[in-house]
Amino acid sequence: MWETIIVNPMTNILLIIYKLVGENFGIAIILFTILIRVVTHPLMAKQIKGSQAMTAMQNNKEWQEIQKKHKGDKEKLAQEQMRLYKELGINPFSSCLPTMIQMPIIFGLYQSIVRALAASPGQLLILSSGVWSFWGLEKLIPVNSKFLWMNLGQPERIYAFGIAIPSLAILVALTTYIQSKVTMPPPASPNDQGAAMGKMMTLYMPLLLGYFAFNYASGLAVYFIVSNLAGLAQYALLGKVNWKALLPASKQNKAGSRAK
């Protein structure tokens, strides 16, 4: 079912775009990534709205009083929390449900790029068996993996003075960090566990994706970078980018005091 509903259709759409842009797989990855971002934009906007509502809930004085009053009674606290959700019109799943829906799409996009970049005979056989028969898509296999200075089916390196520099891996880590940093919502309270986990992910995700970009096909690195930049553009359109978050804490405080 996963193959039929997600991976195969995405692989074929990627091949269609590849054909339309003159068999340039790098451009195909860029356009396909942007297309997926556009399609999932309403889900992301809903997720941001839900996260804002949850943050506002944490700052609600009535909720803070309820937390103090029922600190030792988890069952009563949960009942009061659900009652307040209902009164304020907050859906507790509105911030996580869109993410859950987007995750299969993101994984499917990842797998479709890997599949389209098939190199071994076994991978080519799997790709060929799933290609749609119309419009001559089977004739595009194997795809031309050359893009700019890269072979999209191999890890990317730039050689300078005898040193192999993984420029795409560095860009992946950098853009992932920037996107995470400037789009992270402010903590609802000093002891907000969600904010603490968010800060941890801001450090770990750039390293993790940078590792993938360093070791795996550079086509994935192109996808990561374009996805990060498109994500920044989406948040900017919604007015949810906090560029001051990139400044050191002392400079952020100075900037905030000037704004006041």
Coordinates of N, CA, C and O in Angstrom, one line a residue, residues 21-91:
V21 N 11.6 19.3 -17.9 CA 12.6 20.3 -17.8 C 13.9 19.9 -18.6 O 15.0 20.3 -18.3
G22 N 13.7 19.0 -19.6 CA 14.8 18.7 -20.5 C 15.8 17.7 -19.9 O 17.0 17.7 -20.1
E23 N 15.2 16.8 -19.0 CA 16.0 15.7 -18.4 C 17.2 16.2 -17.6 O 18.3 15.8 -17.6
N24 N 16.8 17.2 -16.8 CA 17.8 17.8 -15.8 C 17.2 17.4 -14.4 O 16.3 18.0 -13.9
F25 N 17.9 16.4 -13.8 CA 17.3 15.8 -12.6 C 17.5 16.8 -11.4 O 16.6 16.8 -10.5
G26 N 18.5 17.6 -11.4 CA 18.7 18.6 -10.3 C 17.5 19.6 -10.3 O 16.9 19.8 -9.2
I27 N 17.1 20.1 -11.5 CA 16.0 21.0 -11.6 C 14.7 20.3 -11.2 O 13.8 20.9 -10.5
A28 N 14.6 19.0 -11.6 CA 13.4 18.3 -11.3 C 13.2 18.1 -9.8 O 12.1 18.3 -9.2
I29 N 14.3 17.9 -9.0 CA 14.3 17.7 -7.6 C 13.8 19.1 -7.0 O 13.0 19.1 -6.1
I30 N 14.4 20.2 -7.4 CA 14.1 21.5 -6.9 C 12.6 21.8 -7.1 O 11.9 22.2 -6.2
L31 N 12.1 21.6 -8.3 CA 10.7 21.9 -8.6 C 9.7 21.0 -7.9 O 8.7 21.4 -7.4
F32 N 10.1 19.7 -7.8 CA 9.2 18.7 -7.1 C 9.2 19.1 -5.6 O 8.1 19.0 -5.0
T33 N 10.3 19.4 -5.0 CA 10.3 19.8 -3.6 C 9.4 21.0 -3.3 O 8.6 21.0 -2.4
I34 N 9.5 22.0 -4.2 CA 8.7 23.2 -4.1 C 7.2 22.9 -4.2 O 6.3 23.4 -3.5
L35 N 6.9 22.0 -5.2 CA 5.5 21.5 -5.4 C 5.0 20.9 -4.2 O 3.8 21.2 -3.8
I36 N 5.7 20.0 -3.6 CA 5.3 19.3 -2.3 C 5.0 20.3 -1.2 O 4.0 20.3 -0.5
R37 N 5.9 21.3 -1.1 CA 5.8 22.4 -0.1 C 4.5 23.2 -0.3 O 3.8 23.5 0.6
V38 N 4.2 23.5 -1.6 CA 3.0 24.3 -1.9 C 1.7 23.5 -1.6 O 0.8 24.0 -1.0
V39 N 1.8 22.2 -1.9 CA 0.6 21.3 -1.7 C 0.3 21.2 -0.2 O -0.8 21.2 0.3
T40 N 1.4 21.1 0.6 CA 1.2 20.9 2.1 C 1.2 22.2 2.8 O 1.1 22.2 4.1
H41 N 1.2 23.3 2.1 CA 1.2 24.6 2.8 C 0.0 24.8 3.7 O 0.1 25.3 4.9
P42 N -1.2 24.5 3.3 CA -2.4 24.6 4.2 C -2.2 23.8 5.5 O -2.7 24.3 6.6
L43 N -1.6 22.7 5.4 CA -1.4 21.9 6.6 C -0.4 22.5 7.6 O -0.6 22.6 8.8
M44 N 0.6 23.1 7.0 CA 1.6 23.8 7.8 C 1.0 25.0 8.5 O 1.3 25.3 9.6
A45 N 0.2 25.8 7.7 CA -0.5 27.0 8.3 C -1.4 26.6 9.4 O -1.4 27.3 10.5
K46 N -2.1 25.5 9.3 CA -2.9 25.0 10.4 C -2.1 24.6 11.6 O -2.6 24.8 12.7
Q47 N -1.0 23.9 11.3 CA -0.1 23.5 12.4 C 0.4 24.7 13.2 O 0.4 24.7 14.4
I48 N 0.8 25.8 12.5 CA 1.3 27.0 13.2 C 0.2 27.6 14.0 O 0.4 28.1 15.1
K49 N -1.0 27.7 13.4 CA -2.2 28.3 14.2 C -2.5 27.5 15.4 O -2.7 28.0 16.5
G50 N -2.4 26.1 15.3 CA -2.6 25.3 16.5 C -1.5 25.5 17.5 O -1.9 25.5 18.7
S51 N -0.3 25.6 17.1 CA 0.8 25.8 18.1 C 0.6 27.2 18.8 O 0.9 27.3 20.0
Q52 N 0.2 28.2 18.1 CA 0.0 29.5 18.7 C -1.1 29.4 19.8 O -1.0 30.0 20.8
A53 N -2.2 28.6 19.4 CA -3.3 28.5 20.4 C -2.8 27.8 21.7 O -3.2 28.2 22.8
M54 N -2.0 26.8 21.5 CA -1.5 26.0 22.7 C -0.5 26.9 23.5 O -0.6 26.8 24.7
T55 N 0.3 27.8 22.8 CA 1.1 28.7 23.6 C 0.3 29.7 24.3 O 0.6 30.0 25.5
A56 N -0.7 30.2 23.7 CA -1.6 31.2 24.4 C -2.3 30.5 25.6 O -2.5 31.2 26.6
M57 N -2.6 29.2 25.5 CA -3.2 28.5 26.6 C -2.3 28.4 27.8 O -2.7 28.6 28.9
Q58 N -1.0 28.2 27.5 CA 0.0 28.2 28.6 C 0.1 29.5 29.3 O 0.4 29.6 30.5
N59 N -0.2 30.6 28.6 CA -0.1 32.0 29.3 C -1.5 32.4 29.9 O -1.6 33.5 30.4
N60 N -2.5 31.6 29.7 CA -3.8 31.9 30.2 C -3.8 31.8 31.8 O -3.4 30.8 32.4
K61 N -4.3 32.9 32.4 CA -4.2 33.0 33.9 C -5.1 31.9 34.5 O -4.7 31.4 35.6
E62 N -6.2 31.7 33.9 CA -7.1 30.6 34.5 C -6.4 29.3 34.5 O -6.5 28.5 35.5
W63 N -5.7 29.0 33.4 CA -5.0 27.7 33.3 C -3.9 27.6 34.3 O -3.6 26.6 34.9
Q64 N -3.2 28.7 34.5 CA -2.1 28.7 35.5 C -2.6 28.5 36.9 O -2.0 27.8 37.7
E65 N -3.8 29.1 37.2 CA -4.4 28.9 38.5 C -4.8 27.4 38.7 O -4.7 26.8 39.7
I66 N -5.4 26.8 37.6 CA -5.8 25.4 37.6 C -4.6 24.5 37.9 O -4.7 23.6 38.7
Q67 N -3.5 24.8 37.3 CA -2.3 24.0 37.5 C -1.8 24.1 38.9 O -1.4 23.0 39.5
K68 N -1.9 25.2 39.5 CA -1.5 25.4 40.9 C -2.5 24.6 41.8 O -2.1 23.9 42.8
K69 N -3.8 24.8 41.5 CA -4.8 24.2 42.4 C -4.8 22.7 42.4 O -5.0 22.0 43.4
H70 N -4.6 22.1 41.2 CA -4.7 20.6 41.0 C -3.3 20.0 40.7 O -3.2 19.0 40.0
K71 N -2.3 20.6 41.3 CA -0.9 20.1 41.0 C -0.7 18.7 41.4 O 0.0 18.0 40.6
G72 N -1.3 18.2 42.4 CA -1.1 16.8 42.8 C -2.2 15.8 42.3 O -2.1 14.6 42.7
D73 N -3.1 16.3 41.6 CA -4.2 15.5 41.1 C -4.2 15.5 39.6 O -4.9 16.3 38.9
K74 N -3.5 14.5 38.9 CA -3.4 14.5 37.5 C -4.7 14.3 36.8 O -4.9 14.9 35.7
E75 N -5.6 13.5 37.3 CA -6.9 13.2 36.7 C -7.7 14.5 36.7 O -8.3 14.8 35.6
K76 N -7.8 15.2 37.8 CA -8.6 16.4 37.9 C -8.0 17.5 37.0 O -8.7 18.2 36.3
L77 N -6.7 17.5 36.9 CA -6.0 18.5 36.1 C -6.3 18.3 34.6 O -6.6 19.2 33.9
A78 N -6.3 17.0 34.2 CA -6.6 16.7 32.8 C -8.1 17.0 32.5 O -8.4 17.5 31.4
Q79 N -9.0 16.8 33.4 CA -10.4 17.1 33.2 C -10.6 18.6 33.0 O -11.3 19.1 32.1
E80 N -9.9 19.4 33.9 CA -10.0 20.9 33.8 C -9.4 21.4 32.5 O -9.8 22.4 31.9
Q81 N -8.3 20.7 32.1 CA -7.6 21.1 30.9 C -8.5 20.9 29.7 O -8.6 21.8 28.9
M82 N -9.2 19.8 29.6 CA -10.1 19.5 28.5 C -11.3 20.5 28.5 O -11.8 20.9 27.5
R83 N -11.8 20.8 29.7 CA -12.9 21.8 29.9 C -12.4 23.2 29.3 O -13.2 23.8 28.6
L84 N -11.2 23.6 29.7 CA -10.7 24.9 29.2 C -10.5 24.9 27.7 O -10.7 25.9 27.0
Y85 N -10.0 23.7 27.2 CA -9.8 23.6 25.7 C -11.1 23.9 25.0 O -11.2 24.6 24.0
K86 N -12.2 23.3 25.6 CA -13.5 23.4 25.0 C -14.0 24.8 25.0 O -14.6 25.3 24.0
E87 N -13.8 25.5 26.2 CA -14.3 26.8 26.3 C -13.6 27.8 25.4 O -14.2 28.7 24.9
L88 N -12.3 27.6 25.2 CA -11.5 28.5 24.4 C -11.5 28.1 22.9 O -10.9 28.8 22.1
G89 N -12.1 27.0 22.6 CA -12.2 26.5 21.2 C -10.9 26.0 20.7 O -10.6 26.2 19.5
I90 N -10.1 25.4 21.5 CA -8.8 24.9 21.2 C -8.9 23.4 20.9 O -9.4 22.6 21.7
N91 N -8.4 22.9 19.8 CA -8.2 21.5 19.5 C -6.8 21.1 19.8 O -5.9 21.5 19.2

